[in-house]
mmCIF file with all atom_site columns, C-alpha atoms in Angstrom:
data_model
loop_
_atom_site.group_PDB
_atom_site.id
_atom_site.type_symbol
_atom_site.label_atom_id
_atom_site.label_alt_id
_atom_site.label_comp_id
_atom_site.label_asym_id
_atom_site.label_entity_id
_atom_site.label_seq_id
_atom_site.pdbx_PDB_ins_code
_atom_site.Cartn_x
_atom_site.Cartn_y
_atom_site.Cartn_z
_atom_site.occupancy
_atom_site.B_iso_or_equiv
_atom_site.pdbx_formal_charge
_atom_site.auth_seq_id
_atom_site.auth_comp_id
_atom_site.auth_asym_id
_atom_site.auth_atom_id
_atom_site.pdbx_PDB_model_num
ATOM 1  C CA . MET M 1 1  ? 73.965 -60.571 123.975 1.00 51.00 ? 1  MET M CA 1
ATOM 2  C CA . LYS M 1 2  ? 74.420 -64.146 125.125 1.00 52.00 ? 2  LYS M CA 1
ATOM 3  C CA . ARG M 1 3  ? 70.889 -65.477 124.693 1.00 54.00 ? 3  ARG M CA 1
ATOM 4  C CA . THR M 1 4  ? 70.002 -67.742 121.777 1.00 59.00 ? 4  THR M CA 1
ATOM 5  C CA . SER M 1 5  ? 67.504 -65.158 120.527 1.00 77.00 ? 5  SER M CA 1
ATOM 6  C CA . ALA M 1 6  ? 70.472 -62.809 120.111 1.00 87.00 ? 6  ALA M CA 1
ATOM 7  C CA . ALA M 1 7  ? 71.992 -64.964 117.362 1.00 92.00 ? 7  ALA M CA 1
ATOM 8  C CA . PRO M 1 8  ? 70.442 -62.948 114.503 1.00 94.00 ? 8  PRO M CA 1
ATOM 9  C CA . LEU M 1 9  ? 71.746 -59.695 116.012 1.00 95.00 ? 9  LEU M CA 1
ATOM 10 C CA . ALA M 1 10 ? 75.172 -61.280 116.436 1.00 94.00 ? 10 ALA M CA 1
ATOM 11 C CA . LEU M 1 11 ? 75.194 -62.169 112.740 1.00 96.00 ? 11 LEU M CA 1
ATOM 12 C CA . ILE M 1 12 ? 74.250 -58.613 111.776 1.00 96.00 ? 12 ILE M CA 1
ATOM 13 C CA . ARG M 1 13 ? 76.896 -57.217 114.169 1.00 96.00 ? 13 ARG M CA 1
ATOM 14 C CA . HIS M 1 14 ? 79.553 -59.442 112.619 1.00 97.00 ? 14 HIS M CA 1
ATOM 15 C CA . THR M 1 15 ? 78.552 -58.343 109.108 1.00 97.00 ? 15 THR M CA 1
ATOM 16 C CA . ILE M 1 16 ? 78.707 -54.659 110.050 1.00 97.00 ? 16 ILE M CA 1
ATOM 17 C CA . GLU M 1 17 ? 82.091 -55.125 111.708 1.00 96.00 ? 17 GLU M CA 1
ATOM 18 C CA . GLU M 1 18 ? 83.429 -56.843 108.574 1.00 96.00 ? 18 GLU M CA 1
ATOM 19 C CA . HIS M 1 19 ? 81.980 -54.593 105.868 1.00 95.00 ? 19 HIS M CA 1
ATOM 20 C CA . CYS M 1 20 ? 81.209 -51.145 107.267 1.00 94.00 ? 20 CYS M CA 1
ATOM 21 C CA . PRO M 1 21 ? 83.615 -48.330 108.102 1.00 92.00 ? 21 PRO M CA 1
ATOM 22 C CA . PRO M 1 22 ? 85.520 -48.819 111.363 1.00 93.00 ? 22 PRO M CA 1
ATOM 23 C CA . GLY M 1 23 ? 83.966 -47.210 114.398 1.00 93.00 ? 23 GLY M CA 1
ATOM 24 C CA . VAL M 1 24 ? 80.342 -47.054 113.236 1.00 95.00 ? 24 VAL M CA 1
ATOM 25 C CA . LEU M 1 25 ? 79.341 -49.822 115.660 1.00 97.00 ? 25 LEU M CA 1
ATOM 26 C CA . PRO M 1 26 ? 80.522 -49.582 119.268 1.00 96.00 ? 26 PRO M CA 1
ATOM 27 C CA . SER M 1 27 ? 81.782 -52.695 121.061 1.00 95.00 ? 27 SER M CA 1
ATOM 28 C CA . GLU M 1 28 ? 79.250 -54.813 122.916 1.00 93.00 ? 28 GLU M CA 1
ATOM 29 C CA . GLU M 1 29 ? 80.528 -53.416 126.211 1.00 95.00 ? 29 GLU M CA 1
ATOM 30 C CA . MET M 1 30 ? 80.043 -49.840 124.992 1.00 96.00 ? 30 MET M CA 1
ATOM 31 C CA . VAL M 1 31 ? 76.559 -50.679 123.712 1.00 96.00 ? 31 VAL M CA 1
ATOM 32 C CA . ASN M 1 32 ? 75.647 -51.841 127.226 1.00 95.00 ? 32 ASN M CA 1
ATOM 33 C CA . GLY M 1 33 ? 76.629 -48.425 128.599 1.00 95.00 ? 33 GLY M CA 1
ATOM 34 C CA . LEU M 1 34 ? 75.411 -46.226 125.743 1.00 96.00 ? 34 LEU M CA 1
ATOM 35 C CA . TYR M 1 35 ? 72.082 -47.963 125.084 1.00 95.00 ? 35 TYR M CA 1
ATOM 36 C CA . SER M 1 36 ? 71.269 -50.906 127.356 1.00 94.00 ? 36 SER M CA 1
ATOM 37 C CA . PRO M 1 37 ? 72.411 -54.496 127.942 1.00 93.00 ? 37 PRO M CA 1
ATOM 38 C CA . GLU M 1 38 ? 69.102 -55.752 126.535 1.00 94.00 ? 38 GLU M CA 1
ATOM 39 C CA . LEU M 1 39 ? 68.587 -56.971 122.958 1.00 94.00 ? 39 LEU M CA 1
ATOM 40 C CA . MET M 1 40 ? 66.838 -53.704 122.130 1.00 95.00 ? 40 MET M CA 1
ATOM 41 C CA . GLY M 1 41 ? 70.031 -51.814 123.046 1.00 96.00 ? 41 GLY M CA 1
ATOM 42 C CA . GLU M 1 42 ? 72.019 -53.912 120.572 1.00 96.00 ? 42 GLU M CA 1
ATOM 43 C CA . ALA M 1 43 ? 69.324 -53.376 117.928 1.00 96.00 ? 43 ALA M CA 1
ATOM 44 C CA . GLU M 1 44 ? 69.466 -49.602 118.480 1.00 97.00 ? 44 GLU M CA 1
ATOM 45 C CA . ALA M 1 45 ? 73.249 -49.607 118.123 1.00 97.00 ? 45 ALA M CA 1
ATOM 46 C CA . ILE M 1 46 ? 73.039 -51.654 114.922 1.00 97.00 ? 46 ILE M CA 1
ATOM 47 C CA . ALA M 1 47 ? 70.403 -49.298 113.492 1.00 97.00 ? 47 ALA M CA 1
ATOM 48 C CA . ALA M 1 48 ? 72.614 -46.295 114.300 1.00 97.00 ? 48 ALA M CA 1
ATOM 49 C CA . ALA M 1 49 ? 75.587 -48.029 112.649 1.00 97.00 ? 49 ALA M CA 1
ATOM 50 C CA . ILE M 1 50 ? 73.593 -48.606 109.475 1.00 97.00 ? 50 ILE M CA 1
ATOM 51 C CA . VAL M 1 51 ? 72.500 -44.952 109.382 1.00 96.00 ? 51 VAL M CA 1
ATOM 52 C CA . ALA M 1 52 ? 76.105 -43.795 109.973 1.00 95.00 ? 52 ALA M CA 1
ATOM 53 C CA . THR M 1 53 ? 77.372 -46.046 107.183 1.00 95.00 ? 53 THR M CA 1
ATOM 54 C CA . VAL M 1 54 ? 74.791 -44.747 104.718 1.00 94.00 ? 54 VAL M CA 1
ATOM 55 C CA . ALA M 1 55 ? 75.663 -41.158 105.651 1.00 93.00 ? 55 ALA M CA 1
ATOM 56 C CA . LYS M 1 56 ? 79.376 -41.834 105.082 1.00 91.00 ? 56 LYS M CA 1
ATOM 57 C CA . LEU M 1 57 ? 78.654 -43.436 101.712 1.00 89.00 ? 57 LEU M CA 1
ATOM 58 C CA . GLN M 1 58 ? 76.514 -40.466 100.672 1.00 88.00 ? 58 GLN M CA 1
ATOM 59 C CA . VAL M 1 59 ? 79.304 -38.041 101.582 1.00 87.00 ? 59 VAL M CA 1
ATOM 60 C CA . GLN M 1 60 ? 81.813 -40.108 99.623  1.00 83.00 ? 60 GLN M CA 1
ATOM 61 C CA . ALA M 1 61 ? 79.498 -40.157 96.608  1.00 80.00 ? 61 ALA M CA 1
ATOM 62 C CA . THR M 1 62 ? 79.130 -36.375 96.626  1.00 83.00 ? 62 THR M CA 1
ATOM 63 C CA . LEU M 1 63 ? 82.877 -35.779 97.017  1.00 80.00 ? 63 LEU M CA 1
ATOM 64 C CA . LYS M 1 64 ? 83.944 -38.212 94.332  1.00 75.00 ? 64 LYS M CA 1
ATOM 65 C CA . PRO M 1 65 ? 83.216 -36.981 90.814  1.00 74.00 ? 65 PRO M CA 1
ATOM 66 C CA . PRO M 1 66 ? 81.613 -39.440 88.442  1.00 69.00 ? 66 PRO M CA 1
ATOM 67 C CA . ALA M 1 67 ? 83.912 -41.424 86.208  1.00 74.00 ? 67 ALA M CA 1
ATOM 68 C CA . PRO M 1 68 ? 84.126 -40.139 82.657  1.00 80.00 ? 68 PRO M CA 1
ATOM 69 C CA . SER M 1 69 ? 82.053 -42.064 80.190  1.00 80.00 ? 69 SER M CA 1
ATOM 70 C CA . ILE M 1 70 ? 83.921 -44.094 77.622  1.00 78.00 ? 70 ILE M CA 1
ATOM 71 C CA . LYS M 1 71 ? 82.590 -43.610 74.115  1.00 73.00 ? 71 LYS M CA 1
ATOM 72 C CA . ALA M 1 72 ? 83.677 -45.873 71.329  1.00 60.00 ? 72 ALA M CA 1
#
């Protein structure tokens, strides 16, 4: 992911690494082996990371009961 056209994917990767659960996005080296070293491989890994994050958030939402409402 060293080409200039990879800059947008690098920004998305950085955002996922900073804000999503650990482990949802494999390292760049692992992406090369699991998907491909091309930009499309990185895009596939990012898409999978987004889907995994949403799934984790949905599980958390179903396990956590809603907060009680405060009535004045």
